[in-house]
PDB file of C-alpha atoms in Angstrom:
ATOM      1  CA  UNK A  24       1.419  -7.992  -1.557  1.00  0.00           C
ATOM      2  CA  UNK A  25      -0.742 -10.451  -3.137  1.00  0.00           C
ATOM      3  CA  UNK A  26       0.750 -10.012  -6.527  1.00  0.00           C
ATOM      4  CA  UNK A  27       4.466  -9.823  -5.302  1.00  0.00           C
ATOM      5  CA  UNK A  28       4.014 -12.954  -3.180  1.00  0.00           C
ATOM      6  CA  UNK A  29       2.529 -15.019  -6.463  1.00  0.00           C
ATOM      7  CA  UNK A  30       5.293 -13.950  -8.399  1.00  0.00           C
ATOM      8  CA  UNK A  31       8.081 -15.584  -6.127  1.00  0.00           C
ATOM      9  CA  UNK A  32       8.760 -12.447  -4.174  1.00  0.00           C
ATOM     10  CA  UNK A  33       9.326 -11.216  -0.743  1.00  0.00           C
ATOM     11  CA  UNK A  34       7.248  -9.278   0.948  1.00  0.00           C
ATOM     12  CA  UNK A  35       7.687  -7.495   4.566  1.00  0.00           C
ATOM     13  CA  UNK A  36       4.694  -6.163   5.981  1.00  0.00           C
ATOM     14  CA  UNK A  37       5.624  -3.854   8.750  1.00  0.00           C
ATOM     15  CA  UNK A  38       2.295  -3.520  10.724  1.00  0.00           C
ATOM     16  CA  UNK A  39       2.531  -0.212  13.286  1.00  0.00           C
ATOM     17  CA  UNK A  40      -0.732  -0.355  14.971  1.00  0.00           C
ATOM     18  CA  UNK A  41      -3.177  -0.622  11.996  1.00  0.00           C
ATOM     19  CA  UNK A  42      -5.919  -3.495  11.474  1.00  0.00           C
ATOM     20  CA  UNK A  43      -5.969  -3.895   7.582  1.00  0.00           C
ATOM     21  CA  UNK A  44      -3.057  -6.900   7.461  1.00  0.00           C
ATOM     22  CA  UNK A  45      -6.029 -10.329   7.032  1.00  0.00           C
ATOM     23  CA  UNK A  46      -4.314 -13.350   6.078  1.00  0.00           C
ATOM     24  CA  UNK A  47      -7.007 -14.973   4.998  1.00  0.00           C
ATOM     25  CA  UNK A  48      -8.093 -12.467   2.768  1.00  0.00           C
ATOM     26  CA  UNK A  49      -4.274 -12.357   1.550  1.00  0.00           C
ATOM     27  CA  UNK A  50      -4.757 -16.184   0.681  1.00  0.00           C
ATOM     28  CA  UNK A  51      -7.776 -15.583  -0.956  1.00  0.00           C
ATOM     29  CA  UNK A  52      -6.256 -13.059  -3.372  1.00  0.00           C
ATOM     30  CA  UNK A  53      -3.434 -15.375  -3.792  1.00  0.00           C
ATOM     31  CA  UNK A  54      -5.585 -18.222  -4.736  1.00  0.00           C
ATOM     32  CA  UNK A  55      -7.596 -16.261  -7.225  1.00  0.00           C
ATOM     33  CA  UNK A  56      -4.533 -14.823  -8.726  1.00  0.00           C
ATOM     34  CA  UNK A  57      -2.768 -18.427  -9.120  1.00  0.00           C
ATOM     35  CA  UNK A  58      -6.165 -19.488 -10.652  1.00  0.00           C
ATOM     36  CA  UNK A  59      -6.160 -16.404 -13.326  1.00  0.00           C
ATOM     37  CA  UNK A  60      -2.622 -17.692 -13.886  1.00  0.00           C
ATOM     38  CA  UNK A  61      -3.463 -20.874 -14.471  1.00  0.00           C
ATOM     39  CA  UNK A  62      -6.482 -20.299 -16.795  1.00  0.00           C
ATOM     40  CA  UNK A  63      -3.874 -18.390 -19.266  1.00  0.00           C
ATOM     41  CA  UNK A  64      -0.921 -20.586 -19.011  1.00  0.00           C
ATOM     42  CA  UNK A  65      -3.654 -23.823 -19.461  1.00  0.00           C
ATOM     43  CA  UNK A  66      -6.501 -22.144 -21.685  1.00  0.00           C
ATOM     44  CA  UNK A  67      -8.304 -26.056 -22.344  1.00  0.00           C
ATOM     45  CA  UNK A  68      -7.224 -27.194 -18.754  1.00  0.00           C
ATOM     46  CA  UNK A  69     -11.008 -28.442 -16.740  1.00  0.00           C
ATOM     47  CA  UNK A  70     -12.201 -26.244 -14.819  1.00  0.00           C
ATOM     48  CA  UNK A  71     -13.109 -28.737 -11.764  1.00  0.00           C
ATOM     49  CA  UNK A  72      -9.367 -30.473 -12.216  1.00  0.00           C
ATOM     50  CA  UNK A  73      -8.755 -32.209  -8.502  1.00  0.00           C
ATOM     51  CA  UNK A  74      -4.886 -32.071  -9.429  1.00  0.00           C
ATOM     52  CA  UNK A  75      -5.470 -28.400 -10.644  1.00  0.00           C
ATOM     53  CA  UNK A  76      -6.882 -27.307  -6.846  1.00  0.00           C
ATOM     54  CA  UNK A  77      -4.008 -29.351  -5.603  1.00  0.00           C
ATOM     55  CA  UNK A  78      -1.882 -27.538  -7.107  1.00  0.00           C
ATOM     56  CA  UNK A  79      -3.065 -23.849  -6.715  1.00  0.00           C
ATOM     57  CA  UNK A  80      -3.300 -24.882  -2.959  1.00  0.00           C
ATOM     58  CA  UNK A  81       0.375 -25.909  -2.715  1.00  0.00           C
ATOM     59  CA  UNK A  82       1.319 -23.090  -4.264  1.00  0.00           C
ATOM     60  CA  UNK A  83      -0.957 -20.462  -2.301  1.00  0.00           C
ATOM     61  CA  UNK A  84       0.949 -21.722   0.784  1.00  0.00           C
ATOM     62  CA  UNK A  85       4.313 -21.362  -1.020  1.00  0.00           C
ATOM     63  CA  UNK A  86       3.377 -18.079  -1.985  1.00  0.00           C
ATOM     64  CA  UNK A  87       1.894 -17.160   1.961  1.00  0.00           C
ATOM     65  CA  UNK A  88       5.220 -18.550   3.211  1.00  0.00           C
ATOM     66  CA  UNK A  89       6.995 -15.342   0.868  1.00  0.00           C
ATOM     67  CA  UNK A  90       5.679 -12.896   3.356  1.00  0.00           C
ATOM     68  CA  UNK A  91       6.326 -11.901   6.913  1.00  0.00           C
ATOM     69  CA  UNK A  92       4.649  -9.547   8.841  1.00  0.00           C
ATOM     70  CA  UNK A  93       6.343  -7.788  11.832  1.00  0.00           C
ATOM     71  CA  UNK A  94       4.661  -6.125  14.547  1.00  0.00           C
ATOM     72  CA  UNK A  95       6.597  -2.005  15.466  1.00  0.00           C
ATOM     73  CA  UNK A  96       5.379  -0.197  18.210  1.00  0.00           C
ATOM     74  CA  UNK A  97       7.348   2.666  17.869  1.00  0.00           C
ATOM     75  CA  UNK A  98       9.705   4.301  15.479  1.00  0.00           C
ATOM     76  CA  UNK A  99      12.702   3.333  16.789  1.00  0.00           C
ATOM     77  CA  UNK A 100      11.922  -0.822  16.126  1.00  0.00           C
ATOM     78  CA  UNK A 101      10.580   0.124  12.520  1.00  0.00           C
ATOM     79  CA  UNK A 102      13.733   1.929  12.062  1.00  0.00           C
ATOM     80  CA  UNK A 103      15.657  -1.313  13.640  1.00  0.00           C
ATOM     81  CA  UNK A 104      13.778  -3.426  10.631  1.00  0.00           C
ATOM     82  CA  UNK A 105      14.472  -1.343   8.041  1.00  0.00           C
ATOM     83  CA  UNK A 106      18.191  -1.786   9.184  1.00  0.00           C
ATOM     84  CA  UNK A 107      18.506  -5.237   8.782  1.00  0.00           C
ATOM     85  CA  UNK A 108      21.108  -6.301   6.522  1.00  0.00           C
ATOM     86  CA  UNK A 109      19.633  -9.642   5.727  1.00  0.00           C
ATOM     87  CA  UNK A 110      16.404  -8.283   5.211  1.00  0.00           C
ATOM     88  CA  UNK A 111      15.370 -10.074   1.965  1.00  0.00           C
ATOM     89  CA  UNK A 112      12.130  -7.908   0.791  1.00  0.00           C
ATOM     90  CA  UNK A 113      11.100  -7.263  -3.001  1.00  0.00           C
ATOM     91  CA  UNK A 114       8.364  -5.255  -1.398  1.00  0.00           C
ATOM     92  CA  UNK A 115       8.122  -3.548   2.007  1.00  0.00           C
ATOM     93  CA  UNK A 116       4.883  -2.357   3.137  1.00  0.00           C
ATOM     94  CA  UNK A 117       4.621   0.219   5.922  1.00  0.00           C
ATOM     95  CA  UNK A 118       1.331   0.347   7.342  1.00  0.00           C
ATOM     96  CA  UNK A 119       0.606   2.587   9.049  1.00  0.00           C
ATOM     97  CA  UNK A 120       3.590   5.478  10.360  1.00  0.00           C
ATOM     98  CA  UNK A 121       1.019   7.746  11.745  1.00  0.00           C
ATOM     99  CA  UNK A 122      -0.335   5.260  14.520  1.00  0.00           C
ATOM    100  CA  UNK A 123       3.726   5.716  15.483  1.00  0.00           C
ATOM    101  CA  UNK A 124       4.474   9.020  14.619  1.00  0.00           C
ATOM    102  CA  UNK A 125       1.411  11.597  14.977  1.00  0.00           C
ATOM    103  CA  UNK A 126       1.712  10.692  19.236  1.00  0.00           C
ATOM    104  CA  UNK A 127       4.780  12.442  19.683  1.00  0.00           C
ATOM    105  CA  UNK A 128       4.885  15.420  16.800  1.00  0.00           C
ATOM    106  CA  UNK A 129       2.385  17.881  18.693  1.00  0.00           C
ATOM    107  CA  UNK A 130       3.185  20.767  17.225  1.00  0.00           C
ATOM    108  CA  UNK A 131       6.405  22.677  15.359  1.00  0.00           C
ATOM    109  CA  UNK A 132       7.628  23.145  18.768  1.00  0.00           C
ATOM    110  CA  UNK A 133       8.234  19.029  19.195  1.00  0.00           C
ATOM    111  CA  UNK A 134      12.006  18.440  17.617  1.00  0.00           C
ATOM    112  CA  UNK A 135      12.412  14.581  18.866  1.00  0.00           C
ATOM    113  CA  UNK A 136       9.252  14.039  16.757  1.00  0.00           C
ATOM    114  CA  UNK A 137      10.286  15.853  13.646  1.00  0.00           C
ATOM    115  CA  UNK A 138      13.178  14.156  13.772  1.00  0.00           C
ATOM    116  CA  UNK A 139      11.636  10.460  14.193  1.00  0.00           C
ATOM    117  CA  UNK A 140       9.857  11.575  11.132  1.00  0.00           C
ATOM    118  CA  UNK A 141      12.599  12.780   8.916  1.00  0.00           C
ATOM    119  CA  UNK A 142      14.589   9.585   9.851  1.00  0.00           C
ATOM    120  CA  UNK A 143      11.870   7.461   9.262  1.00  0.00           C
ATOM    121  CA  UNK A 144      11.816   8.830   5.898  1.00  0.00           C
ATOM    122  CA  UNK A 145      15.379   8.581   5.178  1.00  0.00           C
ATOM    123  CA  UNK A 146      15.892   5.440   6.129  1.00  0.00           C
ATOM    124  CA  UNK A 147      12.382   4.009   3.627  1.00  0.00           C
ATOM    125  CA  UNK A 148      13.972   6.230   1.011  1.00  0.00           C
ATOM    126  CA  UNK A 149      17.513   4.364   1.658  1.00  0.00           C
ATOM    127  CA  UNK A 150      16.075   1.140   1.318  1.00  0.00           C
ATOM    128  CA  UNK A 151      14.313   1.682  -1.788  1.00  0.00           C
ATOM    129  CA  UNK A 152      17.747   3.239  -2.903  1.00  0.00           C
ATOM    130  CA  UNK A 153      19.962   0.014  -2.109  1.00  0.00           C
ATOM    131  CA  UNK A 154      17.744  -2.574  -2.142  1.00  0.00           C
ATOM    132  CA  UNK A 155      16.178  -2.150  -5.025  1.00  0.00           C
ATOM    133  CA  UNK A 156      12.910  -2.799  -3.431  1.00  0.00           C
ATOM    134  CA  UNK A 157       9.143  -0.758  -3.549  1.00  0.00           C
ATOM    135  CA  UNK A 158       8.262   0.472  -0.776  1.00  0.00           C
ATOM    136  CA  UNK A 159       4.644   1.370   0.339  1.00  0.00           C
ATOM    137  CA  UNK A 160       3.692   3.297   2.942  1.00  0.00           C
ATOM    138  CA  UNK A 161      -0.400   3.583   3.842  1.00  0.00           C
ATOM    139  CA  UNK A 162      -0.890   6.911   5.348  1.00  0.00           C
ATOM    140  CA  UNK A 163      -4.661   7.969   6.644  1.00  0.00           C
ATOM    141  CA  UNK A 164      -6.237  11.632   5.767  1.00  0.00           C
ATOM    142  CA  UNK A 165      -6.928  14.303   8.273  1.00  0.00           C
ATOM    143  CA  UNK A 166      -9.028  17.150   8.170  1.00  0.00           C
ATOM    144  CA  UNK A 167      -8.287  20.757   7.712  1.00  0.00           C
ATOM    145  CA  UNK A 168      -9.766  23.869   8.970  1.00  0.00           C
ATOM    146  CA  UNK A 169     -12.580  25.165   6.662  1.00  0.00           C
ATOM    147  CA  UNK A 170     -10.154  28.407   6.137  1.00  0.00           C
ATOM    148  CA  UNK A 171      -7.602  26.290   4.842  1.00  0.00           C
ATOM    149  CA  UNK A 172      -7.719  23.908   2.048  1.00  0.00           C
ATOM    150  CA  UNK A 173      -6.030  21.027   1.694  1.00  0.00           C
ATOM    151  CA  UNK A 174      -3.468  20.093  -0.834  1.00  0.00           C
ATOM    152  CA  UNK A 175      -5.437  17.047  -2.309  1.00  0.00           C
ATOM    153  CA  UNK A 176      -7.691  17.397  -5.263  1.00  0.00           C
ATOM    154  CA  UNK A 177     -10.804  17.872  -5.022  1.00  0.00           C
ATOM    155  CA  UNK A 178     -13.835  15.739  -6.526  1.00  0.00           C
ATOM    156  CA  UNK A 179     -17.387  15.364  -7.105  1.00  0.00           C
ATOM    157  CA  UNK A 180     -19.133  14.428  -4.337  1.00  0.00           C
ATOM    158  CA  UNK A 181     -15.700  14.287  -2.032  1.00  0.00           C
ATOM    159  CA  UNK A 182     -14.671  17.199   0.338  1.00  0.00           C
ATOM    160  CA  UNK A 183     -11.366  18.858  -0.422  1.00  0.00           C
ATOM    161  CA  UNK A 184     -10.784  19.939   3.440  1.00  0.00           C
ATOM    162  CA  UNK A 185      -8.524  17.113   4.077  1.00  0.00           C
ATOM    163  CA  UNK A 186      -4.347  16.872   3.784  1.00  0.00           C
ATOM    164  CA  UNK A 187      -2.428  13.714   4.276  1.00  0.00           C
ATOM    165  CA  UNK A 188      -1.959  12.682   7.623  1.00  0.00           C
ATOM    166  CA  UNK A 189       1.518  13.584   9.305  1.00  0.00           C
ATOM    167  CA  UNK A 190       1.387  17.378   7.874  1.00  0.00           C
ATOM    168  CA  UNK A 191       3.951  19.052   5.588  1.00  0.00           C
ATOM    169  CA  UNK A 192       6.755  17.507   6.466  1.00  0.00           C
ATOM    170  CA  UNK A 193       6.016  14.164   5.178  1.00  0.00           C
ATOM    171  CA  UNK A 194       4.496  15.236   2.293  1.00  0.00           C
ATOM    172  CA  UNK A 195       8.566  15.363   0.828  1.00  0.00           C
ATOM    173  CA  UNK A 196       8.720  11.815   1.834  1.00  0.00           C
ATOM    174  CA  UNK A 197       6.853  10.079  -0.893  1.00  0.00           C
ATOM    175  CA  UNK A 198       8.359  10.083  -4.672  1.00  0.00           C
ATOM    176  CA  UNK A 199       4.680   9.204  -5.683  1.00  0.00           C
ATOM    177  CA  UNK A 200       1.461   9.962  -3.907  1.00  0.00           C
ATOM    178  CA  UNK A 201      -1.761   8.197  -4.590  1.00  0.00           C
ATOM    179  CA  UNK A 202      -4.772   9.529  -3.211  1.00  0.00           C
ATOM    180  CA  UNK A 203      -7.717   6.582  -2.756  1.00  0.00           C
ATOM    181  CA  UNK A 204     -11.318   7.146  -2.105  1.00  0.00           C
ATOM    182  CA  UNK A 205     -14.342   5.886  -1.623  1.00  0.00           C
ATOM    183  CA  UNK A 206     -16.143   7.466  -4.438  1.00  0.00           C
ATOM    184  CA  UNK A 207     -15.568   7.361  -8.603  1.00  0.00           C
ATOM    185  CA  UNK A 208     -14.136  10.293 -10.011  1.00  0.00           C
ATOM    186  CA  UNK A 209     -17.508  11.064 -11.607  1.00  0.00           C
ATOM    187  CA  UNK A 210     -19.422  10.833  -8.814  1.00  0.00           C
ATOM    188  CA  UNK A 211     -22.011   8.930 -10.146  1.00  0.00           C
ATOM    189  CA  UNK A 212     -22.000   5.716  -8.520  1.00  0.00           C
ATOM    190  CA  UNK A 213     -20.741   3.874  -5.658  1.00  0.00           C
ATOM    191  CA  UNK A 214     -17.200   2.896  -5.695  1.00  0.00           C
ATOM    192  CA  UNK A 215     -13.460   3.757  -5.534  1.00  0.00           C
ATOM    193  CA  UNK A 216     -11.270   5.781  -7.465  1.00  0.00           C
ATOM    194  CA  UNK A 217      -7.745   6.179  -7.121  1.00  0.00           C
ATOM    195  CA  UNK A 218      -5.606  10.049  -7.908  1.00  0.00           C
ATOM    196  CA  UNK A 219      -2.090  10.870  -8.635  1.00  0.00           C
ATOM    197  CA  UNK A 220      -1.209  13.878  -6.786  1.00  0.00           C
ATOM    198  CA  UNK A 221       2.671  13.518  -7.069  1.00  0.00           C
ATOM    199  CA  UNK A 222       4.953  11.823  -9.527  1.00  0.00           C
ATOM    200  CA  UNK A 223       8.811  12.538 -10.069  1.00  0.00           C
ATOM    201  CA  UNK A 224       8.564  12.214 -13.505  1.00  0.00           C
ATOM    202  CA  UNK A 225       5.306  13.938 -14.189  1.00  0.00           C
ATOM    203  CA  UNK A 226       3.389  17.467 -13.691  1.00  0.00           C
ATOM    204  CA  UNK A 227       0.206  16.192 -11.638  1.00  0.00           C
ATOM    205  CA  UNK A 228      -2.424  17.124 -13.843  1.00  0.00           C
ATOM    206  CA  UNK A 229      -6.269  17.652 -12.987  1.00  0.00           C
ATOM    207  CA  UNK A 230      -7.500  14.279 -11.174  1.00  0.00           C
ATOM    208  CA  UNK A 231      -9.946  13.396 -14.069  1.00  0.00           C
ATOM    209  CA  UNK A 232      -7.047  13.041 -15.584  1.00  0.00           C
ATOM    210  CA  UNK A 233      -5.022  11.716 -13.497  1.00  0.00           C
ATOM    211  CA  UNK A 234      -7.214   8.977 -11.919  1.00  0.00           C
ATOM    212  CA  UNK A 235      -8.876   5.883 -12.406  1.00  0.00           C
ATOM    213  CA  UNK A 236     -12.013   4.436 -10.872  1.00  0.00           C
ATOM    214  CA  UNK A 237     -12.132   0.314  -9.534  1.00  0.00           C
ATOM    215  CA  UNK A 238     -13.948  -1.970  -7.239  1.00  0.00           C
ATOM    216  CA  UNK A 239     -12.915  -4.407  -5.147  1.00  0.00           C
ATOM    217  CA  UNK A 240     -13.889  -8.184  -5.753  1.00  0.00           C
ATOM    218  CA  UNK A 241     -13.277 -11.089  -4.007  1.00  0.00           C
ATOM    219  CA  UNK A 242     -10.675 -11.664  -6.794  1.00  0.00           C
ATOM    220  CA  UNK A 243      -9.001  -8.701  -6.255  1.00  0.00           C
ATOM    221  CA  UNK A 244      -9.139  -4.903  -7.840  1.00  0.00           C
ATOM    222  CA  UNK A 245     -10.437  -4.608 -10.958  1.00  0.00           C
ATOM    223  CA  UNK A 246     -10.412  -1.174 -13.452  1.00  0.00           C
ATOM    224  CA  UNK A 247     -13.759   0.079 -14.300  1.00  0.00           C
ATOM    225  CA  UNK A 248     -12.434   2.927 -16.344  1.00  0.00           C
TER     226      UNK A 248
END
């Protein structure tokens, strides 16, 4: 969102129940990405330049003012958003559907919830479609029975018992599926690695192959591959 918003973009950050939306911590990524910018557009500029901090503040808030975050507490409103003919997005950010969705699925034998889901997957896929506009949706993990193993890739030092949240049926939602975790591929050492488990384009291939490890810094992400 950061990176959209910097680069004169609109966001729309649809927030269904979940906590991770901060707008401070937005501003602080968009400050630190304005000053990166800055630094290569002005290689010689001073670093403690009054008029420089003027200006990466002015433009933090113009940046801040790019995005707008709307509250859904069901799947009916998100579907209402998503609808919106003047909606004006470059990004959309859908965080998260289960906190809407997983209350009324309950089993195969639940059709009003299936079909919440499969709309609710149209209608993202329709906006990508005719808006031209990503579209990121933050699903949560669940776990699986230990006689039944999960479709995600397994890793040193992580468990494999675990599916993405919503079941099989959302799993055809996504054109490309990113699996994040606390833990580098390796396993060696603390930190967070990120796997490709479905592409459009692209057999998935093992995850050391098809991952990369990162931290996260005050500044942002940063690849420690």
């Amino acid at each position: 969102a950061a990176t959209a918003a910097t680069a004169g973009r609109g966001v729309l950050w649809i927030d269904a129940g979940s906590t991770a939306f901060d707008a401070a911590r937005l501003a602080e990524l968009c400050r630190a990405r304005l000053a990166r910018l800055g630094e290569t557009t002005h290689p010689g500029a001073a670093p403690e330049d009054d008029d420089d901090d003027d200006a990466i503040e002015h433009d933090t808030r113009r940046a801040l003012s790019r995005v707008r975050r709307a509250f859904v507490g069901d799947c009916r409103a998100c579907l209402g958003l998503l609808a919106e003919a003047a909606l004006d997005a470059d990004l959309v950010v859908v965080d998260a559907p289960a906190k809407i969705l997983a209350p009324n699925l309950g089993g195969a034998a639940n059709a009003l919830g299936h079909a919440e889901l499969a709309r609710l997957a149209y209608a993202l896929n329709r906006r990508a479609a005719t808006s031209r506009c990503a579209v990121l949706v933050v699903n949560t993990t669940a776990s699986t029975s230990s006689k039944r193993r999960g479709p995600l890739p397994a890793t040193k030092g992580v468990s494999a018992a675990a599916e993405p949240a919503l079941g099989l049926s959302w799993s055809y939602a996504p054109s490309v599926a990113l699996v994040l975790r606390r833990r580098r591929l390796d396993g060696s050492t603390p930190g967070h690695s990120a796997v490709l488990v479905k592409h459009p384009a692209k057999p998935v291939a093992p995850p050391s192959a098809c991952g990369v490890d990162f931290d996260i810094t005050a500044a942002g992400i940063v690849d420690v591959s």
